[in-house]
């Protein structure tokens, strides 16, 4: 159900992102303790609105795994042609096919409200 909703909304999702949201993302990224060369998991990456700010933090030697449950959201993110080491992964956050110990940081922007199994 969540996947279907976000796949349906992917085409127009970026229309809901305001300049205020972008300013907030930039400010949040500055506050994150992410070093150049870090490996980041971006949970619920959506159309990739946070990716440019994360790329600035990790520099040319860093890496981002952009995770989302909706393949259409990831297609939109890929289409933006971000310049950096990014892998796009379509999976649920509860079933990530990667070892969690490979990541230096995990970010989750505007995603937690959509988790079905919250602590």
mmCIF file with all atom_site columns, C-alpha atoms in Angstrom:
data_model
loop_
_atom_site.group_PDB
_atom_site.id
_atom_site.type_symbol
_atom_site.label_atom_id
_atom_site.label_alt_id
_atom_site.label_comp_id
_atom_site.label_asym_id
_atom_site.label_entity_id
_atom_site.label_seq_id
_atom_site.pdbx_PDB_ins_code
_atom_site.Cartn_x
_atom_site.Cartn_y
_atom_site.Cartn_z
_atom_site.occupancy
_atom_site.B_iso_or_equiv
_atom_site.pdbx_formal_charge
_atom_site.auth_seq_id
_atom_site.auth_comp_id
_atom_site.auth_asym_id
_atom_site.auth_atom_id
_atom_site.pdbx_PDB_model_num
ATOM 1   C CA . UNK A 1 1   ? 0.000  0.000  0.000   1.00 0.00 ? 1   UNK A CA 1
ATOM 2   C CA . UNK A 1 2   ? 2.775  2.489  0.908   1.00 0.00 ? 2   UNK A CA 1
ATOM 3   C CA . UNK A 1 3   ? 4.784  1.501  -2.176  1.00 0.00 ? 3   UNK A CA 1
ATOM 4   C CA . UNK A 1 4   ? 1.769  2.015  -4.452  1.00 0.00 ? 4   UNK A CA 1
ATOM 5   C CA . UNK A 1 5   ? 1.041  5.427  -2.930  1.00 0.00 ? 5   UNK A CA 1
ATOM 6   C CA . UNK A 1 6   ? 4.582  6.706  -3.442  1.00 0.00 ? 6   UNK A CA 1
ATOM 7   C CA . UNK A 1 7   ? 4.869  5.209  -6.920  1.00 0.00 ? 7   UNK A CA 1
ATOM 8   C CA . UNK A 1 8   ? 1.672  7.033  -7.847  1.00 0.00 ? 8   UNK A CA 1
ATOM 9   C CA . UNK A 1 9   ? 2.897  10.351 -6.374  1.00 0.00 ? 9   UNK A CA 1
ATOM 10  C CA . UNK A 1 10  ? 6.442  10.198 -7.790  1.00 0.00 ? 10  UNK A CA 1
ATOM 11  C CA . UNK A 1 11  ? 5.677  12.154 -10.967 1.00 0.00 ? 11  UNK A CA 1
ATOM 12  C CA . UNK A 1 12  ? 4.461  15.187 -9.015  1.00 0.00 ? 12  UNK A CA 1
ATOM 13  C CA . UNK A 1 13  ? 6.352  14.796 -5.738  1.00 0.00 ? 13  UNK A CA 1
ATOM 14  C CA . UNK A 1 14  ? 8.904  17.535 -6.391  1.00 0.00 ? 14  UNK A CA 1
ATOM 15  C CA . UNK A 1 15  ? 6.088  20.029 -6.923  1.00 0.00 ? 15  UNK A CA 1
ATOM 16  C CA . UNK A 1 16  ? 5.389  19.755 -3.193  1.00 0.00 ? 16  UNK A CA 1
ATOM 17  C CA . UNK A 1 17  ? 8.969  20.667 -2.228  1.00 0.00 ? 17  UNK A CA 1
ATOM 18  C CA . UNK A 1 18  ? 9.215  24.360 -1.384  1.00 0.00 ? 18  UNK A CA 1
ATOM 19  C CA . UNK A 1 19  ? 12.161 26.728 -1.191  1.00 0.00 ? 19  UNK A CA 1
ATOM 20  C CA . UNK A 1 20  ? 11.650 26.649 2.572   1.00 0.00 ? 20  UNK A CA 1
ATOM 21  C CA . UNK A 1 21  ? 12.111 22.863 2.496   1.00 0.00 ? 21  UNK A CA 1
ATOM 22  C CA . UNK A 1 22  ? 15.364 23.240 0.572   1.00 0.00 ? 22  UNK A CA 1
ATOM 23  C CA . UNK A 1 23  ? 16.647 25.812 3.065   1.00 0.00 ? 23  UNK A CA 1
ATOM 24  C CA . UNK A 1 24  ? 15.751 23.441 5.901   1.00 0.00 ? 24  UNK A CA 1
ATOM 25  C CA . UNK A 1 25  ? 17.606 20.580 4.183   1.00 0.00 ? 25  UNK A CA 1
ATOM 26  C CA . UNK A 1 26  ? 20.701 22.696 3.700   1.00 0.00 ? 26  UNK A CA 1
ATOM 27  C CA . UNK A 1 27  ? 20.653 23.749 7.356   1.00 0.00 ? 27  UNK A CA 1
ATOM 28  C CA . UNK A 1 28  ? 20.135 20.155 8.507   1.00 0.00 ? 28  UNK A CA 1
ATOM 29  C CA . UNK A 1 29  ? 22.999 18.888 6.366   1.00 0.00 ? 29  UNK A CA 1
ATOM 30  C CA . UNK A 1 30  ? 25.360 21.476 7.838   1.00 0.00 ? 30  UNK A CA 1
ATOM 31  C CA . UNK A 1 31  ? 24.549 20.202 11.330  1.00 0.00 ? 31  UNK A CA 1
ATOM 32  C CA . UNK A 1 32  ? 25.126 16.541 10.545  1.00 0.00 ? 32  UNK A CA 1
ATOM 33  C CA . UNK A 1 33  ? 28.361 15.007 11.718  1.00 0.00 ? 33  UNK A CA 1
ATOM 34  C CA . UNK A 1 34  ? 29.242 13.587 8.296   1.00 0.00 ? 34  UNK A CA 1
ATOM 35  C CA . UNK A 1 35  ? 32.848 13.666 7.172   1.00 0.00 ? 35  UNK A CA 1
ATOM 36  C CA . UNK A 1 36  ? 34.326 13.681 3.674   1.00 0.00 ? 36  UNK A CA 1
ATOM 37  C CA . UNK A 1 37  ? 34.651 10.122 2.412   1.00 0.00 ? 37  UNK A CA 1
ATOM 38  C CA . UNK A 1 38  ? 31.742 8.839  4.503   1.00 0.00 ? 38  UNK A CA 1
ATOM 39  C CA . UNK A 1 39  ? 29.396 6.094  3.377   1.00 0.00 ? 39  UNK A CA 1
ATOM 40  C CA . UNK A 1 40  ? 25.805 7.235  3.922   1.00 0.00 ? 40  UNK A CA 1
ATOM 41  C CA . UNK A 1 41  ? 22.498 5.378  3.828   1.00 0.00 ? 41  UNK A CA 1
ATOM 42  C CA . UNK A 1 42  ? 19.705 7.763  2.830   1.00 0.00 ? 42  UNK A CA 1
ATOM 43  C CA . UNK A 1 43  ? 16.552 5.979  4.008   1.00 0.00 ? 43  UNK A CA 1
ATOM 44  C CA . UNK A 1 44  ? 13.459 7.022  2.066   1.00 0.00 ? 44  UNK A CA 1
ATOM 45  C CA . UNK A 1 45  ? 15.464 9.002  -0.450  1.00 0.00 ? 45  UNK A CA 1
ATOM 46  C CA . UNK A 1 46  ? 12.355 9.586  -2.565  1.00 0.00 ? 46  UNK A CA 1
ATOM 47  C CA . UNK A 1 47  ? 13.137 11.814 -5.530  1.00 0.00 ? 47  UNK A CA 1
ATOM 48  C CA . UNK A 1 48  ? 16.511 12.671 -4.036  1.00 0.00 ? 48  UNK A CA 1
ATOM 49  C CA . UNK A 1 49  ? 15.868 16.109 -2.552  1.00 0.00 ? 49  UNK A CA 1
ATOM 50  C CA . UNK A 1 50  ? 18.453 15.545 0.207   1.00 0.00 ? 50  UNK A CA 1
ATOM 51  C CA . UNK A 1 51  ? 21.117 14.021 -2.061  1.00 0.00 ? 51  UNK A CA 1
ATOM 52  C CA . UNK A 1 52  ? 22.792 17.273 -3.239  1.00 0.00 ? 52  UNK A CA 1
ATOM 53  C CA . UNK A 1 53  ? 23.357 18.355 0.359   1.00 0.00 ? 53  UNK A CA 1
ATOM 54  C CA . UNK A 1 54  ? 24.727 14.956 1.337   1.00 0.00 ? 54  UNK A CA 1
ATOM 55  C CA . UNK A 1 55  ? 27.063 14.968 -1.667  1.00 0.00 ? 55  UNK A CA 1
ATOM 56  C CA . UNK A 1 56  ? 28.555 18.256 -0.474  1.00 0.00 ? 56  UNK A CA 1
ATOM 57  C CA . UNK A 1 57  ? 29.264 16.671 2.914   1.00 0.00 ? 57  UNK A CA 1
ATOM 58  C CA . UNK A 1 58  ? 30.869 13.453 1.653   1.00 0.00 ? 58  UNK A CA 1
ATOM 59  C CA . UNK A 1 59  ? 32.914 14.917 -1.197  1.00 0.00 ? 59  UNK A CA 1
ATOM 60  C CA . UNK A 1 60  ? 34.313 12.975 -4.137  1.00 0.00 ? 60  UNK A CA 1
ATOM 61  C CA . UNK A 1 61  ? 35.459 9.972  -2.129  1.00 0.00 ? 61  UNK A CA 1
ATOM 62  C CA . UNK A 1 62  ? 32.213 9.409  -0.242  1.00 0.00 ? 62  UNK A CA 1
ATOM 63  C CA . UNK A 1 63  ? 29.340 7.173  -1.184  1.00 0.00 ? 63  UNK A CA 1
ATOM 64  C CA . UNK A 1 64  ? 25.549 7.313  -0.843  1.00 0.00 ? 64  UNK A CA 1
ATOM 65  C CA . UNK A 1 65  ? 23.160 4.388  -0.899  1.00 0.00 ? 65  UNK A CA 1
ATOM 66  C CA . UNK A 1 66  ? 19.800 5.934  -1.783  1.00 0.00 ? 66  UNK A CA 1
ATOM 67  C CA . UNK A 1 67  ? 17.122 3.596  -0.421  1.00 0.00 ? 67  UNK A CA 1
ATOM 68  C CA . UNK A 1 68  ? 13.433 3.823  -1.163  1.00 0.00 ? 68  UNK A CA 1
ATOM 69  C CA . UNK A 1 69  ? 10.516 1.417  -1.221  1.00 0.00 ? 69  UNK A CA 1
ATOM 70  C CA . UNK A 1 70  ? 9.081  2.980  -4.405  1.00 0.00 ? 70  UNK A CA 1
ATOM 71  C CA . UNK A 1 71  ? 10.884 2.347  -7.677  1.00 0.00 ? 71  UNK A CA 1
ATOM 72  C CA . UNK A 1 72  ? 9.213  5.343  -9.365  1.00 0.00 ? 72  UNK A CA 1
ATOM 73  C CA . UNK A 1 73  ? 10.651 7.659  -6.708  1.00 0.00 ? 73  UNK A CA 1
ATOM 74  C CA . UNK A 1 74  ? 14.114 6.225  -7.334  1.00 0.00 ? 74  UNK A CA 1
ATOM 75  C CA . UNK A 1 75  ? 13.658 6.662  -11.094 1.00 0.00 ? 75  UNK A CA 1
ATOM 76  C CA . UNK A 1 76  ? 12.981 10.367 -10.511 1.00 0.00 ? 76  UNK A CA 1
ATOM 77  C CA . UNK A 1 77  ? 16.074 10.655 -8.305  1.00 0.00 ? 77  UNK A CA 1
ATOM 78  C CA . UNK A 1 78  ? 18.260 8.890  -10.902 1.00 0.00 ? 78  UNK A CA 1
ATOM 79  C CA . UNK A 1 79  ? 16.916 11.113 -13.679 1.00 0.00 ? 79  UNK A CA 1
ATOM 80  C CA . UNK A 1 80  ? 18.287 14.165 -11.874 1.00 0.00 ? 80  UNK A CA 1
ATOM 81  C CA . UNK A 1 81  ? 21.773 12.984 -12.836 1.00 0.00 ? 81  UNK A CA 1
ATOM 82  C CA . UNK A 1 82  ? 23.522 13.704 -9.557  1.00 0.00 ? 82  UNK A CA 1
ATOM 83  C CA . UNK A 1 83  ? 27.284 13.719 -9.940  1.00 0.00 ? 83  UNK A CA 1
ATOM 84  C CA . UNK A 1 84  ? 28.701 11.451 -7.271  1.00 0.00 ? 84  UNK A CA 1
ATOM 85  C CA . UNK A 1 85  ? 29.050 7.924  -5.990  1.00 0.00 ? 85  UNK A CA 1
ATOM 86  C CA . UNK A 1 86  ? 25.418 6.917  -5.573  1.00 0.00 ? 86  UNK A CA 1
ATOM 87  C CA . UNK A 1 87  ? 23.756 3.533  -5.663  1.00 0.00 ? 87  UNK A CA 1
ATOM 88  C CA . UNK A 1 88  ? 19.980 3.398  -5.820  1.00 0.00 ? 88  UNK A CA 1
ATOM 89  C CA . UNK A 1 89  ? 18.340 0.542  -3.967  1.00 0.00 ? 89  UNK A CA 1
ATOM 90  C CA . UNK A 1 90  ? 14.642 -0.320 -4.012  1.00 0.00 ? 90  UNK A CA 1
ATOM 91  C CA . UNK A 1 91  ? 13.838 -2.083 -0.751  1.00 0.00 ? 91  UNK A CA 1
ATOM 92  C CA . UNK A 1 92  ? 11.910 -1.685 2.467   1.00 0.00 ? 92  UNK A CA 1
ATOM 93  C CA . UNK A 1 93  ? 13.861 -0.234 5.376   1.00 0.00 ? 93  UNK A CA 1
ATOM 94  C CA . UNK A 1 94  ? 12.960 -3.330 7.381   1.00 0.00 ? 94  UNK A CA 1
ATOM 95  C CA . UNK A 1 95  ? 14.594 -5.609 4.799   1.00 0.00 ? 95  UNK A CA 1
ATOM 96  C CA . UNK A 1 96  ? 17.754 -3.922 3.529   1.00 0.00 ? 96  UNK A CA 1
ATOM 97  C CA . UNK A 1 97  ? 19.927 -6.468 1.707   1.00 0.00 ? 97  UNK A CA 1
ATOM 98  C CA . UNK A 1 98  ? 23.155 -4.913 3.017   1.00 0.00 ? 98  UNK A CA 1
ATOM 99  C CA . UNK A 1 99  ? 25.266 -5.175 6.139   1.00 0.00 ? 99  UNK A CA 1
ATOM 100 C CA . UNK A 1 100 ? 24.374 -2.166 8.303   1.00 0.00 ? 100 UNK A CA 1
ATOM 101 C CA . UNK A 1 101 ? 27.932 -1.980 9.608   1.00 0.00 ? 101 UNK A CA 1
ATOM 102 C CA . UNK A 1 102 ? 29.210 -0.606 6.290   1.00 0.00 ? 102 UNK A CA 1
ATOM 103 C CA . UNK A 1 103 ? 27.589 2.788  6.869   1.00 0.00 ? 103 UNK A CA 1
ATOM 104 C CA . UNK A 1 104 ? 29.215 5.696  8.663   1.00 0.00 ? 104 UNK A CA 1
ATOM 105 C CA . UNK A 1 105 ? 25.866 7.499  8.937   1.00 0.00 ? 105 UNK A CA 1
ATOM 106 C CA . UNK A 1 106 ? 22.211 6.838  8.244   1.00 0.00 ? 106 UNK A CA 1
ATOM 107 C CA . UNK A 1 107 ? 19.864 9.711  7.445   1.00 0.00 ? 107 UNK A CA 1
ATOM 108 C CA . UNK A 1 108 ? 16.103 9.580  7.352   1.00 0.00 ? 108 UNK A CA 1
ATOM 109 C CA . UNK A 1 109 ? 14.434 12.803 6.206   1.00 0.00 ? 109 UNK A CA 1
ATOM 110 C CA . UNK A 1 110 ? 10.622 12.992 6.222   1.00 0.00 ? 110 UNK A CA 1
ATOM 111 C CA . UNK A 1 111 ? 10.325 9.224  6.153   1.00 0.00 ? 111 UNK A CA 1
ATOM 112 C CA . UNK A 1 112 ? 9.652  8.051  9.692   1.00 0.00 ? 112 UNK A CA 1
ATOM 113 C CA . UNK A 1 113 ? 5.941  8.997  9.654   1.00 0.00 ? 113 UNK A CA 1
ATOM 114 C CA . UNK A 1 114 ? 5.462  6.461  6.853   1.00 0.00 ? 114 UNK A CA 1
ATOM 115 C CA . UNK A 1 115 ? 7.004  3.510  8.716   1.00 0.00 ? 115 UNK A CA 1
ATOM 116 C CA . UNK A 1 116 ? 4.342  0.973  9.585   1.00 0.00 ? 116 UNK A CA 1
ATOM 117 C CA . UNK A 1 117 ? 6.250  -0.731 12.402  1.00 0.00 ? 117 UNK A CA 1
ATOM 118 C CA . UNK A 1 118 ? 7.429  2.024  14.752  1.00 0.00 ? 118 UNK A CA 1
ATOM 119 C CA . UNK A 1 119 ? 9.025  1.436  18.142  1.00 0.00 ? 119 UNK A CA 1
#
